[in-house]
């Protein structure tokens, strides 16, 4: 892996590999996550995907992509730490598999550059019809988070726990702010984004670095670059004096219990391992106890939010088992904190993490997502570096780090009939 | 093992059939760190009615999936933990027609493979441990019942089919699984988890001969009898034209489906899958005129999509997503199919679609999971999925049009809708 600067605030992470059928090319603008701008940036991703000067509608774009053997260019909006990453991920079959021996990287890079630098416009604004339809789609997408109750509950927990902090802002922003967007405001946001936001580019495939750089320099020749905004400061999370408990009612058959914890330690590698022991794998204490021993749920797992120092637990239970599940989750956290582990548990947690790091290089998508996360949060370790950190963690460090983990917020989604 | 080279795909597949009937497929990937093993039985949610030792058995809905959960129990405890010690996180899934167990790992592969083969071939559970699983699977069922995507799909199948076990939910219901006993689970294992009803696929940097040796050593020497199954004598007509459910969702959703002609086992199945996919792309894919029109009219959004699927004795094609006017979109789909049948497809658009579809099949080969599952489906269905470039060479516009003429007709059409609950 190498990371080089191509232009002001434009960086290329080059990940050479000959083992894939495809090449991946991703261009991501990295901006601070804020309520004020999140929805506008999310809307930009989809409006730019509607058409360019040379391919002014979806039909013309689709035609170009089909010619490149069904290359895909997907608009993406992701949250990485307290940054929002907006851009495109292109996947195209590697030149070595093009039946006619064509070069596909250059035309794909060029189309990516057009999507960013040369959107179709009228009177200095995006086309009114594209603006209106993508705005409606974005509002629908924000509302549709409700349809998957597990993600809905997970996102509600995070939003409540991090109220007033950037980390509590959902990646698409919210409905009200989206509704208030108008064409001029969005076009200004576009100019601002492409001239001042850091642009992180990722390439994985068989082409030489110089060829990739040439293709990108030419594709992005018209990218306006002004003063590049510095990365945001990390906002520390504020632990409430007493854990906050929230309940919401919807017409559902299964209850969702989410529990958010705040970590007082900076020892990320120890917390990562501690979380894996607690609820981060199918051998964790939550899986073995809440699910296997007590049969309370089908899923109960925990996630370590590295950049923010939080752990969140997510589970689906019968409404009346709220207290049982709550108590058991606390009991299992305590067990990790006190070091109540069987020999195999630590070994299993460690090798689960090591296996994930070791196999990351086998997936272009995982590599891109990993390095984007690193770039967005200002880190530069490779998966191998993180693996070494995990190898070096002692049990004492785990218990000490997990000892600082405190309950912060509880979110419970329950059914309507439970009111009776 | 016999290596077969697929030059146009840059892949080699090593094949062997053991004396006990087990089919083994190894796909060497010398440049990858990850090694992936997939061990599958031809037994899924649709196989509820079958003949064992001369007797027909009618088993509860959800039993194949229930058995999948219980197979992880071992005499020593649980296979999950044994594999976890080596960094391998195993998992499993049950589909309509198969149950597959898998893991990936970078280290201790041989040891892990031995654990996989052994826990899947040796059942170890008691009535008590079976009863305990009711709570866990009960919550899995509650979870999918709250999921609109699952509801809309399951309800479409129940509208399209009258008697076929394609109607049966793979996980069953909280009621149906309450009738499952340890004894029935053992019977199902005896019937379907025999080497001759199973396939082992390994993808990664491994020695194919070692894989075959290990399977020979660990698995039973004997295969098993062919198990006759009854999927129901499905008539050509639908069960129901329209079905609608109110749920806690943000906007209406729909699936518009066509009950297609079943496709017999053999090479025809690969051809049918490619034709079905092409039909979807031409009719409503992102490059199609219909998609662009509906999208710009705001009748569909990025959630719109569809597929052609083959099940034992059944095949269907569907499209859908969120829409404020499901009926209008469904009608537009039918009109577009009629138009294509009447006027044919623009030749340039047809060639582009072929090209894009070929690329998408090739892209699928990046995924070890996808390689293993499609080779397994191919083995069970009597075709070689890696021969897709040859099929693409021979597909004509007329082939796709005759697919549309046969299947995309009004009599075969049903609509499944989910609407928001009124506040």
Short mmCIF file of C-alpha atoms in Angstrom, two decimals, chain A residues 25 52-55 61 64-65 68 73 88 90 92 103-119 211-222:
data_model
loop_
_atom_site.label_atom_id
_atom_site.label_comp_id
_atom_site.label_asym_id
_atom_site.label_seq_id
_atom_site.Cartn_x
_atom_site.Cartn_y
_atom_site.Cartn_z
CA UNK A 25 -11.65 2.82 -8.02
CA UNK A 52 -22.88 14.74 -16.64
CA UNK A 53 -22.39 17.19 -19.48
CA UNK A 54 -21.54 14.38 -21.89
CA UNK A 55 -24.00 11.84 -20.41
CA UNK A 61 -24.69 6.96 -18.20
CA UNK A 64 -21.38 4.15 -21.07
CA UNK A 65 -21.17 1.70 -18.15
CA UNK A 68 -17.36 -1.11 -20.06
CA UNK A 73 -20.39 3.34 -10.30
CA UNK A 88 -18.42 7.18 -5.80
CA UNK A 90 -16.47 2.17 -9.27
CA UNK A 92 -14.99 -2.69 -13.36
CA UNK A 103 -8.22 -0.82 -21.54
CA UNK A 104 -11.05 -0.11 -19.11
CA UNK A 105 -9.32 1.83 -16.33
CA UNK A 106 -8.89 5.08 -18.30
CA UNK A 107 -12.47 5.40 -19.53
CA UNK A 108 -13.81 4.47 -16.08
CA UNK A 109 -11.58 7.03 -14.34
CA UNK A 110 -12.59 9.61 -16.88
CA UNK A 111 -16.30 8.99 -16.25
CA UNK A 112 -15.69 9.23 -12.50
CA UNK A 113 -13.98 12.58 -13.05
CA UNK A 114 -16.91 13.80 -15.15
CA UNK A 115 -19.40 12.84 -12.45
CA UNK A 116 -17.46 14.95 -9.95
CA UNK A 117 -16.35 17.92 -12.06
CA UNK A 118 -18.87 18.23 -14.89
CA UNK A 119 -22.43 17.62 -13.73
CA UNK A 211 -0.84 4.41 -15.02
CA UNK A 212 -3.40 4.92 -12.26
CA UNK A 213 -1.95 8.31 -11.36
CA UNK A 214 -1.94 9.45 -14.99
CA UNK A 215 -5.53 8.35 -15.47
CA UNK A 216 -6.63 10.19 -12.33
CA UNK A 217 -4.65 13.38 -12.99
CA UNK A 218 -6.25 13.61 -16.38
CA UNK A 219 -9.72 12.74 -15.05
CA UNK A 220 -9.52 15.35 -12.27
CA UNK A 221 -7.71 18.05 -14.21
CA UNK A 222 -10.69 20.39 -13.78
#
